[in-house]
Amino acid sequence: MAKPDLLQVCPFSKPVTAALDEAFTLHRYFEADDKAALLKKLAPTTRYIATGGHHGASREMIEALPNLELISSFGVGYDAVDVTAAKEHGVSVTNTPDVLNDCVAEVTLGLMLALCHRVPQSDAYVRAGRWESEGNFPLTEELTGKRAGILGLGRIGKTIAKLLQAFNMEVVYHGRHRQEDQPYPYYADLVAMAKDVDWLVVIAPGSASTQGIVNRAVMEALGADGHLVNMARGSLVDEPAMIELLEKGALGGAALDVFAAEPHVPERLRGLENVVLLPHQGSATHKTRAAMGQLVVKNLKAHLAGEPLISPVV
Ligand code: NAP
Ligand code: 8YV
């Protein structure tokens, strides 16, 4: 029997590609010179899309494939998939939750430690021979005993909270709902929380409701001694306001894994001393990316076998 067609929106690792290739006939959208022609050719038969968190699936793509049944997306954040269009057309969407919680939390702590202990700067100091020529590096801050506010106490937020507690940090959180089963104090108001914390850790999804949620008022409340950590999406933070506040010292520092227009990072931000910048590394380990890839494949194969989806979001 012929394998069903699958539109592959972006490249995947070799094992994921091989596993997809076993069960589907792959059509590589990212390699097609004439993308509209490829969609037209696939329209009568294609029920599956496999995509990535950065590439997603647009309304145009969804509507070009009238037989589409499932979009399997790599990454827990699926903000690049037009879920409104998917719902309208009865198309299911899956993501890759949970398997990346530990990795993203670990990278978050790494960024926070790097920012407060000025790890990139002190490493550069040693490499430049300045320890020997100029003496000891200036004293730094530490995490121990500080208060952290988590914006988005979900799967990853809770994992981060546990690690912060190992540093004797006090954890509080903001979300749309109070979570009665959680031991941490809840703030219904984000500005109020920002005023009360030393670190604001952003780990809520990119969505219409979170667009620009970390605005100027929030960052001013965090203040000159406060630190912003963005592990979520660039869309949650007013990036121009953040840069301006960091430049004039009205915001103490920022540890950033995500940006408004990735992979572009504004030159003014790259020039600052009070920031640590990562190229969206939250889940970027061999182990975690392999587990995410397996979940992309498992969801597709479950649907193919007529079994329930493993991690549906729509
Ligand atoms: P999750 O389990 O769905 O948790 C999301 C949390 O955000 C929930 O606690 C939710 O609480 C809160 N939230 C949602 N909308 C909100 C709003 N409008 N205002 C305030 N809080 C809101 O998600 P997760 O698995 O932890 O992942 C979170 C996000 O992290 C992903 O969507 C992705 O964008 C990002 N991420 C980034 C990386 C990276 O590499 N940097 C890796 C993985 C994930 P309420 O419902 O109570 O509001
Ligand atoms: C990935 C992420 O880098 O899972 C997410 O939401 O942001 C990261 O794990 C990305 O989605 C890969 O496409």
XYZ file of C-alpha atoms in Angstrom, residues 121-228:
108
model
C 32.693 38.833 31.364
C 34.928 37.096 33.892
C 35.739 34.332 31.394
C 36.732 37.040 28.867
C 38.805 38.722 31.597
C 40.884 35.567 32.127
C 41.226 34.860 28.384
C 42.498 38.416 27.768
C 45.240 37.965 30.392
C 43.717 40.739 32.511
C 43.649 38.688 35.763
C 47.441 38.586 35.664
C 47.928 42.176 34.493
C 45.123 43.972 36.391
C 44.345 41.753 39.387
C 41.074 40.301 40.632
C 37.778 40.663 38.776
C 35.243 42.980 40.525
C 32.867 41.356 43.050
C 29.467 40.219 41.760
C 25.933 39.448 42.979
C 24.469 36.021 43.867
C 21.109 34.277 43.636
C 20.976 32.874 47.171
C 18.261 34.434 49.308
C 16.753 36.560 46.515
C 13.100 36.569 45.491
C 12.006 35.332 42.056
C 8.642 35.966 40.413
C 7.612 33.465 37.745
C 5.332 34.704 34.985
C 3.699 31.448 33.838
C 3.822 28.746 36.525
C 3.104 25.929 34.063
C 5.020 22.724 33.366
C 8.364 24.480 32.832
C 7.670 27.254 35.360
C 7.139 24.655 38.109
C 10.390 22.891 37.198
C 12.251 26.216 37.330
C 10.632 26.960 40.724
C 12.072 23.728 42.161
C 15.580 24.586 40.988
C 15.307 28.139 42.365
C 14.371 26.717 45.757
C 17.617 24.748 45.768
C 19.292 28.187 45.773
C 17.203 29.218 48.795
C 15.300 31.655 46.630
C 11.783 32.679 47.556
C 9.391 31.914 44.683
C 6.163 33.774 43.861
C 4.138 33.673 40.626
C 1.708 35.422 38.324
C -0.732 33.835 35.878
C -4.361 34.326 34.965
C -5.389 31.860 37.675
C -4.355 31.132 41.251
C -3.231 27.490 41.520
C -4.551 26.294 44.864
C -2.320 23.198 44.885
C 0.885 25.251 44.604
C 2.859 26.348 47.698
C 4.001 29.667 46.200
C 2.352 33.039 46.889
C 0.176 34.227 43.972
C 0.054 37.754 42.533
C -2.993 38.634 40.454
C -1.178 41.795 39.327
C 2.066 41.525 37.345
C 3.308 45.057 38.144
C 2.783 44.417 41.864
C 4.790 41.201 41.590
C 7.567 42.912 39.598
C 7.862 45.547 42.358
C 8.340 42.852 44.997
C 10.903 40.608 43.274
C 14.607 40.679 42.414
C 14.200 38.391 39.379
C 11.284 38.168 36.949
C 11.330 34.846 35.049
C 9.102 34.839 31.972
C 7.930 31.387 30.841
C 4.344 31.790 29.561
C 3.251 30.957 25.982
C 3.326 33.407 23.097
C -0.304 34.359 22.393
C -2.602 37.315 21.832
C -3.107 37.501 25.612
C 0.620 37.625 26.416
C 1.722 39.942 23.577
C 3.766 42.739 25.229
C 2.710 41.622 28.747
C 6.164 42.592 30.080
C 5.704 46.258 29.249
C 7.555 49.388 30.370
C 5.556 49.613 33.620
C 6.479 46.026 34.557
C 10.175 46.616 33.841
C 10.196 49.943 35.687
C 8.631 48.166 38.667
C 11.391 45.550 38.508
C 13.783 48.469 38.672
C 17.490 49.261 38.749
C 18.304 46.291 41.001
C 15.953 43.921 39.167
C 16.719 41.282 36.561
C 14.535 40.101 33.706
